[in-house]
mmCIF file of C-alpha atoms (C1' of nucleotides) in Angstrom:
data_model
loop_
_atom_site.group_PDB
_atom_site.id
_atom_site.type_symbol
_atom_site.label_atom_id
_atom_site.label_comp_id
_atom_site.label_asym_id
_atom_site.label_seq_id
_atom_site.Cartn_x
_atom_site.Cartn_y
_atom_site.Cartn_z
ATOM 1 C CA MET A 853 -9.128 -52.760 -27.867
ATOM 2 C CA SER A 854 -5.973 -51.379 -27.301
ATOM 3 C CA SER A 855 -5.626 -47.405 -27.905
ATOM 4 C CA GLN A 856 -2.571 -46.569 -29.353
ATOM 5 C CA PRO A 857 0.140 -45.247 -27.517
ATOM 6 C CA ARG A 858 2.952 -43.847 -29.499
ATOM 7 C CA LEU A 859 4.965 -45.553 -31.685
ATOM 8 C CA THR A 860 8.952 -44.656 -31.163
ATOM 9 C CA PRO A 861 11.411 -45.947 -33.434
ATOM 10 C CA THR A 862 12.317 -48.192 -29.973
ATOM 11 C CA SER A 863 9.029 -49.881 -31.119
ATOM 12 C CA TYR A 864 9.658 -50.567 -34.542
ATOM 13 C CA ILE A 865 12.959 -52.115 -34.129
ATOM 14 C CA VAL A 866 10.792 -54.920 -32.042
ATOM 15 C CA LEU A 867 8.459 -55.194 -34.089
ATOM 16 C CA GLY A 868 10.748 -55.528 -36.964
ATOM 17 C CA LEU A 869 12.834 -57.821 -35.565
ATOM 18 C CA VAL A 870 10.278 -59.952 -34.305
ATOM 19 C CA GLU A 871 8.919 -60.293 -37.766
ATOM 20 C CA ALA A 872 12.480 -61.896 -38.720
ATOM 21 C CA SER A 873 12.170 -63.950 -36.236
ATOM 22 C CA GLY A 874 8.708 -65.205 -36.460
ATOM 23 C CA GLU A 875 8.754 -65.642 -32.715
ATOM 24 C CA ALA A 876 11.463 -64.507 -30.136
ATOM 25 C CA THR A 877 11.790 -63.743 -26.563
ATOM 26 C CA PRO A 878 13.408 -60.529 -25.439
ATOM 27 C CA TYR A 879 16.723 -62.189 -24.945
ATOM 28 C CA ASP A 880 16.482 -63.250 -28.460
ATOM 29 C CA LEU A 881 16.118 -59.553 -29.304
ATOM 30 C CA LYS A 882 18.917 -58.382 -27.493
ATOM 31 C CA ARG A 883 21.337 -61.087 -28.985
ATOM 32 C CA THR A 884 20.082 -60.088 -32.305
ATOM 33 C CA VAL A 885 20.619 -56.480 -31.568
ATOM 34 C CA ALA A 886 23.822 -56.965 -30.338
ATOM 35 C CA LYS A 887 24.832 -58.507 -33.709
ATOM 36 C CA SER A 888 23.228 -56.349 -36.181
ATOM 37 C CA LEU A 889 21.863 -53.281 -35.000
ATOM 38 C CA GLY A 890 23.289 -52.048 -32.493
ATOM 39 C CA ASN A 891 26.274 -50.682 -34.658
ATOM 40 C CA PHE A 892 24.262 -48.456 -35.735
ATOM 41 C CA TRP A 893 21.264 -48.019 -33.287
ATOM 42 C CA SER A 894 21.817 -49.483 -30.071
ATOM 43 C CA LEU A 895 19.487 -50.015 -27.137
ATOM 44 C CA PRO A 896 19.930 -50.937 -23.219
ATOM 45 C CA HIS A 897 18.137 -54.462 -22.821
ATOM 46 C CA ALA A 898 15.746 -53.420 -20.267
ATOM 47 C CA GLN A 899 14.010 -51.566 -23.414
ATOM 48 C CA LEU A 900 13.864 -54.897 -25.317
ATOM 49 C CA TYR A 901 11.721 -56.356 -21.932
ATOM 50 C CA ALA A 902 9.502 -52.933 -21.561
ATOM 51 C CA GLU A 903 8.458 -52.127 -25.166
ATOM 52 C CA PRO A 904 7.546 -55.919 -26.104
ATOM 53 C CA LYS A 905 5.199 -55.649 -23.143
ATOM 54 C CA ARG A 906 3.729 -52.247 -24.155
ATOM 55 C CA LEU A 907 3.456 -53.371 -27.696
ATOM 56 C CA ALA A 908 1.626 -56.327 -26.769
ATOM 57 C CA ALA A 909 -0.402 -54.360 -24.146
ATOM 58 C CA ALA A 910 -1.260 -52.538 -27.682
ATOM 59 C CA GLY A 911 -2.564 -55.308 -29.527
ATOM 60 C CA LEU A 912 0.758 -55.292 -31.761
ATOM 61 C CA LEU A 913 2.455 -58.608 -30.263
ATOM 62 C CA GLU A 914 0.909 -61.416 -28.892
ATOM 63 C CA GLU A 915 2.492 -62.626 -25.323
ATOM 64 C CA ARG A 916 3.247 -66.086 -25.281
ATOM 65 C CA GLN A 917 4.722 -67.059 -21.440
ATOM 66 C CA GLU A 918 6.313 -71.029 -20.604
ATOM 67 C CA SER A 919 4.183 -72.642 -18.403
ATOM 68 C CA SER A 920 7.380 -74.218 -16.421
ATOM 69 C CA GLY A 921 11.283 -74.030 -16.191
ATOM 70 C CA ARG A 922 12.372 -70.358 -17.166
ATOM 71 C CA ARG A 923 9.319 -69.234 -17.976
ATOM 72 C CA ARG A 924 10.231 -67.076 -20.925
ATOM 73 C CA LYS A 925 7.995 -64.784 -22.809
ATOM 74 C CA TYR A 926 7.993 -65.290 -26.447
ATOM 75 C CA TYR A 927 6.454 -62.550 -28.837
ATOM 76 C CA ARG A 928 4.889 -62.734 -32.455
ATOM 77 C CA LEU A 929 3.614 -59.963 -34.685
ATOM 78 C CA THR A 930 -0.505 -59.920 -34.792
ATOM 79 C CA GLU A 931 -2.168 -59.089 -37.515
ATOM 80 C CA GLN A 932 -2.005 -55.540 -36.728
ATOM 81 C CA GLY A 933 1.592 -55.161 -35.674
ATOM 82 C CA GLY A 934 2.405 -56.245 -39.090
ATOM 83 C CA GLN A 935 0.369 -53.689 -40.399
ATOM 84 C CA ALA A 936 1.673 -51.035 -38.030
ATOM 85 C CA LEU A 937 5.214 -52.263 -39.236
ATOM 86 C CA SER A 938 4.618 -52.196 -42.895
ATOM 87 C CA GLU A 939 3.072 -49.107 -43.264
ATOM 88 C CA TRP A 940 5.838 -47.253 -40.996
ATOM 89 C CA ARG A 941 8.177 -48.845 -43.388
ATOM 90 C CA SER A 942 6.890 -47.899 -46.547
ATOM 91 C CA ALA A 943 6.559 -44.128 -45.611
ATOM 92 C CA PRO A 944 9.432 -42.822 -47.045
ATOM 93 C CA THR A 945 11.024 -40.107 -44.711
ATOM 94 C CA GLU A 946 12.652 -36.698 -45.153
ATOM 95 C CA GLU A 947 14.031 -36.965 -41.395
ATOM 96 C CA MET A 948 17.461 -35.795 -41.279
ATOM 97 C CA THR A 949 19.299 -37.435 -38.022
ATOM 98 C CA GLU A 950 21.574 -34.282 -36.611
ATOM 99 C CA LEU A 951 25.066 -35.668 -36.221
ATOM 100 C CA ARG A 952 25.432 -35.175 -32.040
ATOM 101 C CA ASP A 953 28.818 -36.378 -32.010
ATOM 102 C CA LEU A 954 30.106 -35.497 -28.709
ATOM 103 C CA ALA A 955 33.448 -34.710 -29.649
ATOM 104 C CA MET A 956 32.208 -31.862 -32.060
ATOM 105 C CA LEU A 957 30.009 -30.462 -29.413
ATOM 106 C CA LYS A 958 33.352 -29.923 -27.381
ATOM 107 C CA ILE A 959 35.177 -28.806 -30.311
ATOM 108 C CA PHE A 960 32.391 -26.609 -30.838
ATOM 109 C CA PHE A 961 32.714 -24.628 -27.415
ATOM 110 C CA GLY A 962 36.940 -24.342 -28.130
ATOM 111 C CA ALA A 963 38.313 -27.470 -27.526
ATOM 112 C CA ASP A 964 41.431 -28.377 -29.204
ATOM 113 C CA PRO A 965 41.232 -29.753 -32.468
ATOM 114 C CA ALA A 966 44.195 -31.978 -32.209
ATOM 115 C CA GLN A 967 44.200 -33.153 -29.112
ATOM 116 C CA MET A 968 40.761 -34.420 -29.721
ATOM 117 C CA ALA A 969 41.614 -35.910 -33.070
ATOM 118 C CA ALA A 970 44.393 -37.730 -31.563
ATOM 119 C CA ALA A 971 41.791 -39.777 -29.175
ATOM 120 C CA GLN A 972 39.262 -39.714 -32.232
ATOM 121 C CA LEU A 973 41.132 -41.011 -35.061
ATOM 122 C CA PRO A 974 42.582 -44.329 -33.290
ATOM 123 C CA ALA A 975 38.773 -45.176 -32.413
ATOM 124 C CA ARG A 976 37.421 -44.426 -35.875
ATOM 125 C CA ARG A 977 39.937 -46.564 -37.434
ATOM 126 C CA ARG A 978 39.304 -49.668 -35.191
ATOM 127 C CA LYS A 979 35.918 -49.041 -35.770
ATOM 128 C CA LEU A 980 35.945 -48.800 -39.424
ATOM 129 C CA GLU A 981 38.349 -51.626 -39.733
ATOM 130 C CA GLU A 982 35.463 -53.585 -37.746
ATOM 131 C CA TYR A 983 33.200 -52.941 -39.975
ATOM 132 C CA GLU A 984 35.140 -53.476 -43.113
ATOM 133 C CA GLY A 985 35.748 -57.215 -41.714
ATOM 134 C CA VAL A 986 31.939 -57.806 -41.168
ATOM 135 C CA HIS A 987 31.017 -56.689 -44.724
ATOM 136 C CA GLU A 988 33.643 -59.329 -46.379
ATOM 137 C CA LEU A 989 31.907 -61.798 -43.901
ATOM 138 C CA ILE A 990 28.533 -60.799 -44.645
ATOM 139 C CA ALA A 991 28.369 -59.573 -48.048
ATOM 140 C CA GLU A 992 27.550 -62.647 -49.781
ATOM 141 C CA HIS A 993 24.818 -63.705 -47.713
ATOM 142 C CA ALA A 994 23.257 -61.019 -45.721
ATOM 143 C CA PRO A 995 19.840 -59.054 -46.910
ATOM 144 C CA GLU A 996 20.291 -56.089 -48.552
ATOM 145 C CA GLY A 997 18.815 -54.240 -46.347
ATOM 146 C CA SER A 998 21.499 -54.990 -43.635
ATOM 147 C CA LEU A 999 23.954 -54.731 -46.169
ATOM 148 C CA LEU A 1000 23.356 -51.124 -47.003
ATOM 149 C CA THR A 1001 23.177 -50.197 -43.518
ATOM 150 C CA LEU A 1002 26.593 -51.269 -42.856
ATOM 151 C CA GLU A 1003 27.700 -49.832 -46.195
ATOM 152 C CA ALA A 1004 26.507 -46.317 -45.135
ATOM 153 C CA GLY A 1005 28.218 -47.041 -41.871
ATOM 154 C CA ILE A 1006 31.646 -47.501 -43.580
ATOM 155 C CA ARG A 1007 31.338 -44.650 -45.494
ATOM 156 C CA HIS A 1008 30.661 -42.262 -42.266
ATOM 157 C CA GLU A 1009 33.434 -43.900 -40.497
ATOM 158 C CA ARG A 1010 35.801 -42.969 -43.623
ATOM 159 C CA GLU A 1011 34.875 -39.499 -43.838
ATOM 160 C CA TRP A 1012 35.356 -39.147 -39.887
ATOM 161 C CA VAL A 1013 38.677 -41.004 -40.289
ATOM 162 C CA ARG A 1014 39.402 -38.046 -42.929
ATOM 163 C CA PHE A 1015 37.942 -35.060 -40.957
ATOM 164 C CA TRP A 1016 40.271 -36.429 -38.145
ATOM 165 C CA SER A 1017 43.295 -36.717 -40.200
ATOM 166 C CA GLY A 1018 42.982 -33.403 -41.385
ATOM 167 C CA LEU A 1019 43.158 -32.183 -37.627
ATOM 168 C CA ALA A 1020 45.706 -34.461 -36.304
ATOM 169 C CA GLU A 1021 48.804 -33.128 -35.897
ATOM 170 C CA GLU A 1022 51.454 -34.423 -38.429
ATOM 171 C CA GLU A 1023 53.677 -37.003 -36.673
ATOM 172 C CA SER A 1024 57.066 -36.161 -38.436
ATOM 173 C CA GLU A 1025 58.868 -39.000 -39.588
ATOM 174 C CA PRO A 1026 61.723 -40.048 -37.480
ATOM 175 C CA GLY A 1027 65.116 -40.381 -39.014
ATOM 176 C CA MET B 11 26.702 -26.800 -1.071
ATOM 177 C CA SER B 12 25.296 -28.288 -4.214
ATOM 178 C CA SER B 13 25.729 -31.884 -4.699
ATOM 179 C CA GLN B 14 26.442 -32.445 -7.938
ATOM 180 C CA PRO B 15 24.057 -33.911 -10.243
ATOM 181 C CA ARG B 16 24.544 -35.597 -13.250
ATOM 182 C CA LEU B 17 26.155 -33.685 -16.219
ATOM 183 C CA THR B 18 24.570 -34.435 -19.341
ATOM 184 C CA PRO B 19 25.598 -32.952 -22.953
ATOM 185 C CA THR B 20 22.646 -30.698 -22.247
ATOM 186 C CA SER B 21 24.346 -29.241 -19.251
ATOM 187 C CA TYR B 22 27.297 -28.475 -21.182
ATOM 188 C CA ILE B 23 25.653 -27.211 -23.866
ATOM 189 C CA VAL B 24 24.111 -24.431 -21.839
ATOM 190 C CA LEU B 25 27.419 -24.058 -19.730
ATOM 191 C CA GLY B 26 28.941 -23.236 -23.108
ATOM 192 C CA LEU B 27 26.521 -20.868 -24.057
ATOM 193 C CA VAL B 28 26.683 -19.166 -21.173
ATOM 194 C CA GLU B 29 29.980 -18.864 -21.283
ATOM 195 C CA ALA B 30 30.069 -17.277 -24.618
ATOM 196 C CA SER B 31 27.436 -14.660 -23.684
ATOM 197 C CA GLY B 32 28.656 -13.826 -20.323
ATOM 198 C CA GLU B 33 25.141 -13.485 -19.214
ATOM 199 C CA ALA B 34 21.822 -15.127 -20.724
ATOM 200 C CA THR B 35 18.444 -15.831 -20.521
ATOM 201 C CA PRO B 36 16.781 -18.909 -21.726
ATOM 202 C CA TYR B 37 15.067 -16.899 -24.710
ATOM 203 C CA ASP B 38 18.746 -15.749 -25.380
ATOM 204 C CA LEU B 39 20.311 -19.639 -25.242
ATOM 205 C CA LYS B 40 17.214 -20.404 -27.369
ATOM 206 C CA ARG B 41 17.988 -17.731 -30.071
ATOM 207 C CA THR B 42 21.732 -18.790 -30.207
ATOM 208 C CA VAL B 43 21.050 -22.436 -30.605
ATOM 209 C CA ALA B 44 18.605 -21.843 -33.309
ATOM 210 C CA LYS B 45 21.063 -20.142 -35.035
ATOM 211 C CA SER B 46 24.344 -21.660 -34.451
ATOM 212 C CA LEU B 47 24.287 -25.001 -32.718
ATOM 213 C CA GLY B 48 20.956 -26.148 -33.688
ATOM 214 C CA ASN B 49 21.635 -27.917 -36.831
ATOM 215 C CA PHE B 50 23.905 -30.576 -34.750
ATOM 216 C CA TRP B 51 22.463 -30.655 -31.757
ATOM 217 C CA SER B 52 19.267 -29.514 -31.142
ATOM 218 C CA LEU B 53 17.210 -29.009 -28.082
ATOM 219 C CA PRO B 54 13.286 -28.308 -27.166
ATOM 220 C CA HIS B 55 13.488 -24.977 -25.902
ATOM 221 C CA ALA B 56 11.799 -26.183 -22.558
ATOM 222 C CA GLN B 57 15.109 -27.748 -22.062
ATOM 223 C CA LEU B 58 16.480 -24.242 -21.998
ATOM 224 C CA TYR B 59 14.767 -23.098 -19.277
ATOM 225 C CA ALA B 60 14.737 -26.698 -17.016
ATOM 226 C CA GLU B 61 18.360 -27.179 -17.704
ATOM 227 C CA PRO B 62 19.680 -23.736 -16.393
ATOM 228 C CA LYS B 63 17.613 -24.157 -13.374
ATOM 229 C CA ARG B 64 18.937 -27.318 -12.488
ATOM 230 C CA LEU B 65 22.112 -26.059 -13.098
ATOM 231 C CA ALA B 66 22.076 -23.066 -10.675
ATOM 232 C CA ALA B 67 20.849 -25.338 -8.197
ATOM 233 C CA ALA B 68 23.997 -27.724 -8.644
ATOM 234 C CA GLY B 69 25.830 -24.175 -7.864
ATOM 235 C CA LEU B 70 27.492 -23.893 -11.342
ATOM 236 C CA LEU B 71 25.547 -21.321 -12.770
ATOM 237 C CA GLU B 72 24.313 -18.106 -11.038
ATOM 238 C CA GLU B 73 20.901 -16.903 -10.793
ATOM 239 C CA ARG B 74 19.327 -13.417 -11.137
ATOM 240 C CA GLN B 75 16.023 -12.088 -11.659
ATOM 241 C CA GLU B 76 14.462 -8.824 -12.994
ATOM 242 C CA SER B 77 12.393 -7.811 -10.186
ATOM 243 C CA SER B 78 9.992 -5.814 -12.729
ATOM 244 C CA GLY B 79 8.346 -5.557 -16.170
ATOM 245 C CA ARG B 80 9.128 -9.302 -17.554
ATOM 246 C CA ARG B 81 10.886 -10.591 -14.719
ATOM 247 C CA ARG B 82 13.526 -12.454 -16.713
ATOM 248 C CA LYS B 83 16.289 -14.633 -15.624
ATOM 249 C CA TYR B 84 19.714 -14.156 -16.123
ATOM 250 C CA TYR B 85 22.128 -17.265 -15.724
ATOM 251 C CA ARG B 86 25.883 -16.206 -15.723
ATOM 252 C CA LEU B 87 28.597 -18.772 -14.931
ATOM 253 C CA THR B 88 30.039 -19.157 -11.420
ATOM 254 C CA GLU B 89 33.925 -20.187 -10.765
ATOM 255 C CA GLN B 90 33.126 -23.804 -10.169
ATOM 256 C CA GLY B 91 30.457 -24.020 -13.600
ATOM 257 C CA GLY B 92 33.949 -22.378 -15.478
ATOM 258 C CA GLN B 93 35.699 -25.603 -14.131
ATOM 259 C CA ALA B 94 33.512 -27.846 -14.815
ATOM 260 C CA LEU B 95 32.944 -26.843 -18.303
ATOM 261 C CA SER B 96 36.472 -26.209 -18.846
ATOM 262 C CA GLU B 97 37.437 -29.978 -17.919
ATOM 263 C CA TRP B 98 34.628 -31.462 -19.602
ATOM 264 C CA ARG B 99 36.028 -29.588 -22.954
ATOM 265 C CA SER B 100 39.492 -30.359 -22.490
ATOM 266 C CA ALA B 101 38.948 -34.086 -21.855
ATOM 267 C CA PRO B 102 39.356 -35.556 -25.212
ATOM 268 C CA THR B 103 36.490 -38.605 -25.659
ATOM 269 C CA GLU B 104 36.604 -41.914 -27.514
ATOM 270 C CA GLU B 105 33.073 -41.956 -27.933
ATOM 271 C CA MET B 106 31.351 -42.287 -31.449
ATOM 272 C CA THR B 107 28.009 -41.542 -32.060
ATOM 273 C CA GLU B 108 25.753 -44.014 -33.766
ATOM 274 C CA LEU B 109 24.067 -43.025 -37.343
ATOM 275 C CA ARG B 110 20.856 -43.554 -35.520
ATOM 276 C CA ASP B 111 19.436 -42.525 -39.038
ATOM 277 C CA LEU B 112 15.478 -43.340 -39.455
ATOM 278 C CA ALA B 113 15.481 -43.990 -43.201
ATOM 279 C CA MET B 114 18.622 -46.420 -42.525
ATOM 280 C CA LEU B 115 16.717 -47.872 -39.974
ATOM 281 C CA LYS B 116 13.685 -48.531 -42.597
ATOM 282 C CA ILE B 117 16.106 -49.790 -45.051
ATOM 283 C CA PHE B 118 17.648 -52.406 -42.854
ATOM 284 C CA PHE B 119 14.206 -53.569 -42.382
ATOM 285 C CA GLY B 120 13.203 -53.699 -46.050
ATOM 286 C CA ALA B 121 12.035 -51.009 -47.233
ATOM 287 C CA ASP B 122 12.910 -50.186 -50.583
ATOM 288 C CA PRO B 123 15.834 -48.006 -51.179
ATOM 289 C CA ALA B 124 14.980 -46.345 -54.144
ATOM 290 C CA GLN B 125 12.114 -45.070 -52.920
ATOM 291 C CA MET B 126 13.777 -44.099 -49.701
ATOM 292 C CA ALA B 127 16.190 -42.439 -51.872
ATOM 293 C CA ALA B 128 13.902 -40.579 -53.723
ATOM 294 C CA ALA B 129 12.627 -38.800 -50.151
ATOM 295 C CA GLN B 130 15.941 -38.191 -49.015
ATOM 296 C CA LEU B 131 18.041 -36.979 -51.858
ATOM 297 C CA PRO B 132 16.282 -33.753 -52.205
ATOM 298 C CA ALA B 133 16.010 -32.956 -47.997
ATOM 299 C CA ARG B 134 20.058 -33.673 -48.084
ATOM 300 C CA ARG B 135 20.949 -31.696 -50.895
ATOM 301 C CA ARG B 136 18.810 -28.551 -49.583
ATOM 302 C CA LYS B 137 20.445 -29.154 -46.455
ATOM 303 C CA LEU B 138 24.067 -29.170 -47.765
ATOM 304 C CA GLU B 139 23.152 -26.304 -49.928
ATOM 305 C CA GLU B 140 22.099 -24.137 -46.876
ATOM 306 C CA TYR B 141 25.059 -25.462 -44.883
ATOM 307 C CA GLU B 142 27.396 -24.155 -48.049
ATOM 308 C CA GLY B 143 25.552 -20.958 -48.024
ATOM 309 C CA VAL B 144 26.091 -20.141 -44.085
ATOM 310 C CA HIS B 145 29.719 -21.532 -44.569
ATOM 311 C CA GLU B 146 30.387 -18.688 -47.196
ATOM 312 C CA LEU B 147 28.859 -15.727 -45.229
ATOM 313 C CA ILE B 148 30.769 -17.114 -41.937
ATOM 314 C CA ALA B 149 34.151 -18.146 -43.368
ATOM 315 C CA GLU B 150 35.979 -14.875 -42.570
ATOM 316 C CA HIS B 151 34.933 -14.243 -38.991
ATOM 317 C CA ALA B 152 33.326 -17.447 -37.245
ATOM 318 C CA PRO B 153 34.990 -19.313 -34.152
ATOM 319 C CA GLU B 154 37.254 -21.974 -35.738
ATOM 320 C CA GLY B 155 35.310 -24.185 -33.557
ATOM 321 C CA SER B 156 31.779 -23.301 -35.068
ATOM 322 C CA LEU B 157 33.729 -23.407 -38.241
ATOM 323 C CA LEU B 158 35.179 -26.507 -37.947
ATOM 324 C CA THR B 159 31.525 -28.058 -36.743
ATOM 325 C CA LEU B 160 29.789 -27.021 -39.704
ATOM 326 C CA GLU B 161 32.592 -28.072 -42.286
ATOM 327 C CA ALA B 162 31.990 -31.807 -40.526
ATOM 328 C CA GLY B 163 28.296 -31.100 -41.232
ATOM 329 C CA ILE B 164 29.170 -30.429 -44.617
ATOM 330 C CA ARG B 165 31.077 -33.409 -45.270
ATOM 331 C CA HIS B 166 28.429 -36.187 -44.119
ATOM 332 C CA GLU B 167 25.856 -34.224 -45.993
ATOM 333 C CA ARG B 168 28.237 -34.946 -48.791
ATOM 334 C CA GLU B 169 28.367 -38.522 -48.042
ATOM 335 C CA TRP B 170 24.825 -39.184 -47.618
ATOM 336 C CA VAL B 171 24.226 -37.239 -50.868
ATOM 337 C CA ARG B 172 26.480 -39.436 -52.667
ATOM 338 C CA PHE B 173 25.281 -42.451 -50.853
ATOM 339 C CA TRP B 174 21.743 -41.586 -51.826
ATOM 340 C CA SER B 175 22.430 -40.783 -55.364
ATOM 341 C CA GLY B 176 23.592 -44.355 -56.069
ATOM 342 C CA LEU B 177 20.508 -45.821 -54.938
ATOM 343 C CA ALA B 178 18.356 -43.657 -56.605
ATOM 344 C CA GLU B 179 16.613 -45.069 -59.489
ATOM 345 C CA GLU B 180 18.269 -43.620 -62.552
ATOM 346 C CA GLU B 181 15.715 -41.089 -64.522
ATOM 347 C CA SER B 182 16.012 -42.270 -68.004
ATOM 348 C CA GLU B 183 16.596 -39.080 -70.306
ATOM 349 C CA PRO B 184 13.593 -38.629 -72.288
ATOM 350 C CA GLY B 185 14.361 -38.393 -76.045
ATOM 351 C "C1'" DG C 1373 -8.346 -1.998 -30.552
ATOM 352 C "C1'" DG C 1374 -8.301 -6.815 -32.337
ATOM 353 C "C1'" DG C 1375 -5.902 -9.932 -33.617
ATOM 354 C "C1'" DT C 1376 -1.212 -12.114 -34.444
ATOM 355 C "C1'" DA C 1377 3.351 -13.561 -33.715
ATOM 356 C "C1'" DC C 1378 7.101 -13.387 -30.290
ATOM 357 C "C1'" DA C 1379 8.661 -13.693 -25.967
ATOM 358 C "C1'" DT C 1380 8.669 -16.388 -21.333
ATOM 359 C "C1'" DG C 1381 7.798 -19.682 -18.604
ATOM 360 C "C1'" DT C 1382 5.489 -23.957 -15.997
ATOM 361 C "C1'" DA C 1383 3.289 -28.618 -15.727
ATOM 362 C "C1'" DA C 1384 2.677 -33.415 -16.526
ATOM 363 C "C1'" DT C 1385 3.982 -37.390 -18.926
ATOM 364 C "C1'" DC C 1386 6.956 -40.995 -20.856
ATOM 365 C "C1'" DA C 1387 10.604 -43.152 -22.877
ATOM 366 C "C1'" DG C 1388 15.206 -44.253 -21.742
ATOM 367 C "C1'" DT C 1389 18.676 -45.431 -18.676
ATOM 368 C "C1'" DT C 1390 20.688 -47.082 -14.593
ATOM 369 C "C1'" DA C 1391 20.563 -50.244 -10.840
ATOM 370 C "C1'" DC C 1392 19.129 -54.429 -8.392
ATOM 371 C "C1'" DA C 1393 17.653 -58.946 -8.632
ATOM 372 C "C1'" DT C 1394 17.709 -64.069 -9.100
ATOM 373 C "C1'" DG C 1395 17.700 -68.398 -11.612
ATOM 374 C "C1'" DA C 1396 20.633 -71.486 -14.916
ATOM 375 C "C1'" DT C 1397 24.509 -73.325 -16.785
ATOM 376 C "C1'" DT C 1398 29.321 -73.942 -17.521
ATOM 377 C "C1'" DT C 1399 33.758 -74.222 -16.225
ATOM 378 C "C1'" DA C 1400 37.956 -74.575 -12.662
ATOM 379 C "C1'" DT D 994 31.334 -77.708 -5.276
ATOM 380 C "C1'" DA D 995 32.538 -72.854 -5.572
ATOM 381 C "C1'" DA D 996 33.149 -69.355 -8.930
ATOM 382 C "C1'" DA D 997 31.694 -67.161 -12.864
ATOM 383 C "C1'" DT D 998 28.900 -66.004 -16.617
ATOM 384 C "C1'" DC D 999 24.858 -66.402 -19.186
ATOM 385 C "C1'" DA D 1000 19.713 -65.736 -18.929
ATOM 386 C "C1'" DT D 1001 16.047 -63.362 -17.309
ATOM 387 C "C1'" DG D 1002 13.614 -60.126 -15.933
ATOM 388 C "C1'" DT D 1003 11.694 -55.916 -12.369
ATOM 389 C "C1'" DA D 1004 11.817 -51.052 -10.098
ATOM 390 C "C1'" DA D 1005 12.944 -46.761 -9.537
ATOM 391 C "C1'" DC D 1006 14.856 -42.475 -11.366
ATOM 392 C "C1'" DT D 1007 14.842 -38.696 -13.979
ATOM 393 C "C1'" DG D 1008 16.214 -36.001 -18.737
ATOM 394 C "C1'" DA D 1009 13.768 -35.158 -22.449
ATOM 395 C "C1'" DT D 1010 9.585 -34.045 -24.707
ATOM 396 C "C1'" DT D 1011 4.795 -32.765 -25.456
ATOM 397 C "C1'" DA D 1012 1.420 -29.956 -24.039
ATOM 398 C "C1'" DC D 1013 -0.568 -25.718 -21.874
ATOM 399 C "C1'" DA D 1014 -0.617 -21.141 -20.194
ATOM 400 C "C1'" DT D 1015 0.091 -16.041 -20.057
ATOM 401 C "C1'" DG D 1016 1.834 -11.506 -20.838
ATOM 402 C "C1'" DT D 1017 4.277 -8.350 -24.433
ATOM 403 C "C1'" DA D 1018 4.803 -6.115 -28.528
ATOM 404 C "C1'" DC D 1019 3.463 -5.075 -33.300
ATOM 405 C "C1'" DC D 1020 0.548 -4.885 -37.216
ATOM 406 C "C1'" DC D 1021 -3.647 -3.801 -39.967
#
DNA sequence: GGGTACATGTAATCAGTTACATGATTTA
DNA sequence: TAAATCATGTAACTGATTACATGTACCC
């Protein structure tokens, strides 16, 4: 009768993705993460095998295994799992993520800002462009939640680009 | 002769803080983190006991214990530790932290944006004000690195405030 | 002089990461 | 048909978090 283990963000990611799919294998989850969620909250694929198992043991997912061929494991929400997900999702949170940015950590400890900016700026710009491309592609049909997430990501990338631009050494115009 | 264990960000935080102090006990580190670094990269205090021990075993810190009274442990950088820190610090990184924001995760999975905004906005505003207060206090004398870190934090908080403001339900003016 | 908060640390657990392993498809 | 890549998973490790535990100083 499934004593509750601690539910982590990873747990809810799995529950949420399974809900969206109806039924999914860990590999399905992996692909979905790669496409949609992974940009702002990625997970190593091993967790997408381990976590559903935990959740199934806790009674929040139901596991079904193919009896032949690849013997894939399919998961779907149980009543209990659906309820846990709804409760979590509809509970507003004040929690605020820390920056935890490696480049900033180095700067905190005295690294040269201009040098760090030289490495960060192009990477941030690339990422920003990528996001903006995706946004254009999916703006019409994507569910509101994933659009908003993407938009938040874009805003913060823009902020990073502004920030690092300010620290980058000015390239003097040739001529 | 101390085989290198994996050095994590936590390791460099400890090395960096010890370098800044000259010599420090885990409790000193804890207080320093609480004041300066903890806002953008916090650690549970137990790690500030465990990690110096690891680093000492690896030859990057030198441990000295009081022989009486509280028998505190004092740590200072070894040559090797100083070098590891310098190398890490001066290596520019392209790595980009993901957002990993709980509220956004809930929204991704369909939570009501206005409700989430109602919880996030005041919290973000408080944090922003706090940062701005600290900034005014230390702007004159703080080392460049910690000022920049704080400024990055402020910019991102502002972005969050803008973002959630856009999602918050407009309070209709009474009258 | 008894309680409360600060100081200092250890132990146990567990989630997350890395590494390993192998079967099925596709492609050259 | 060999090589490479995709699909599917398990095992081992270890850093991070939580919980526990005790000593010292301060306060009423």
